[in-house]
């Protein structure tokens, strides 16, 4: 499965979250680190859902880049 991951750069770290898996988040000092951590978080999140007998949501979020004129 492939889930959309949103990565955001903050003043001193990176954050990531998965829109299709509410509560599945990670924070790291670098983009590479946060991508590694969110992959682990997704696996852990799905494992917990399976153990709790919850259905695994199929990936449904998508993304698009929209070009606009800079003011």
C-alpha positions as a Markdown table, in Angstrom:
| # | Residue | x | y | z |
|---|---|---|---|---|
| 1 | Unk | 0.0 | 0.0 | 0.0 |
| 2 | Unk | 1.1 | 3.6 | -0.6 |
| 3 | Unk | -0.3 | 6.3 | 1.7 |
| 4 | Unk | 0.1 | 10.0 | 1.0 |
| 5 | Unk | 2.5 | 11.6 | 3.5 |
| 6 | Unk | 2.5 | 15.3 | 4.1 |
| 7 | Unk | 5.9 | 16.6 | 5.2 |
| 8 | Unk | 6.3 | 20.1 | 6.6 |
| 9 | Unk | 9.5 | 21.9 | 7.5 |
| 10 | Unk | 9.4 | 23.8 | 10.7 |
| 11 | Unk | 12.0 | 26.2 | 12.2 |
| 12 | Unk | 14.1 | 23.5 | 13.6 |
| 13 | Unk | 12.6 | 20.1 | 12.5 |
| 14 | Unk | 10.4 | 18.3 | 10.0 |
| 15 | Unk | 6.9 | 17.0 | 10.7 |
| 16 | Unk | 4.9 | 14.4 | 8.8 |
| 17 | Unk | 1.4 | 13.1 | 8.9 |
| 18 | Unk | -0.8 | 10.8 | 7.0 |
| 19 | Unk | -4.3 | 12.2 | 6.1 |
| 20 | Unk | -5.8 | 8.7 | 5.6 |
| 21 | Unk | -4.6 | 7.6 | 9.1 |
| 22 | Unk | -5.6 | 10.2 | 11.6 |
| 23 | Unk | -3.2 | 10.4 | 14.5 |
| 24 | Unk | -0.3 | 8.9 | 12.5 |
| 25 | Unk | 2.5 | 11.5 | 12.9 |
| 26 | Unk | 6.2 | 11.8 | 13.1 |
| 27 | Unk | 8.8 | 14.4 | 13.8 |
| 28 | Unk | 12.5 | 14.4 | 12.9 |
| 29 | Unk | 15.5 | 16.7 | 12.6 |
| 30 | Unk | 15.9 | 16.1 | 8.8 |
| 31 | Unk | 13.6 | 15.2 | 6.0 |
| 32 | Unk | 15.2 | 11.8 | 5.6 |
| 33 | Unk | 14.8 | 11.1 | 9.3 |
| 34 | Unk | 11.1 | 12.1 | 9.3 |
| 35 | Unk | 10.4 | 9.9 | 6.3 |
| 36 | Unk | 12.0 | 6.9 | 8.0 |
| 37 | Unk | 10.0 | 7.6 | 11.2 |
| 38 | Unk | 6.7 | 8.1 | 9.4 |
| 39 | Unk | 7.2 | 4.8 | 7.6 |
| 40 | Unk | 7.7 | 3.1 | 10.9 |
| 41 | Unk | 4.7 | 5.0 | 12.4 |
| 42 | Unk | 2.4 | 3.8 | 9.5 |
| 43 | Unk | 3.5 | 0.2 | 10.0 |
| 44 | Unk | 2.9 | 0.5 | 13.8 |
| 45 | Unk | -0.4 | 2.3 | 13.3 |
| 46 | Unk | -1.7 | -0.4 | 10.9 |
| 47 | Unk | -0.5 | -3.2 | 13.2 |
| 48 | Unk | -2.5 | -1.7 | 16.1 |
| 49 | Unk | -5.6 | -1.4 | 13.9 |
| 50 | Unk | -5.3 | -5.1 | 12.9 |
| 51 | Unk | -4.8 | -6.1 | 16.5 |
| 52 | Unk | -7.9 | -4.1 | 17.5 |
| 53 | Unk | -9.9 | -5.7 | 14.7 |
| 54 | Unk | -10.4 | -2.3 | 12.9 |
| 55 | Unk | -10.6 | -2.2 | 9.2 |
| 56 | Unk | -7.5 | -0.9 | 7.4 |
| 57 | Unk | -8.5 | 2.2 | 5.4 |
| 58 | Unk | -7.5 | 2.1 | 1.8 |
| 59 | Unk | -5.3 | 5.0 | 0.6 |
| 60 | Unk | -7.6 | 7.7 | -0.8 |
| 61 | Unk | -5.8 | 11.0 | -0.4 |
| 62 | Unk | -4.1 | 12.5 | -3.4 |
| 63 | Unk | -2.1 | 15.7 | -4.0 |
| 64 | Unk | -1.6 | 18.2 | -6.7 |
| 65 | Unk | 0.7 | 21.2 | -7.2 |
| 66 | Unk | -1.1 | 24.4 | -8.1 |
| 67 | Unk | 0.9 | 27.1 | -9.8 |
| 68 | Unk | 0.0 | 30.7 | -8.9 |
| 69 | Unk | 1.5 | 34.1 | -9.6 |
| 70 | Unk | 3.6 | 35.4 | -6.7 |
| 71 | Unk | 2.4 | 38.8 | -5.5 |
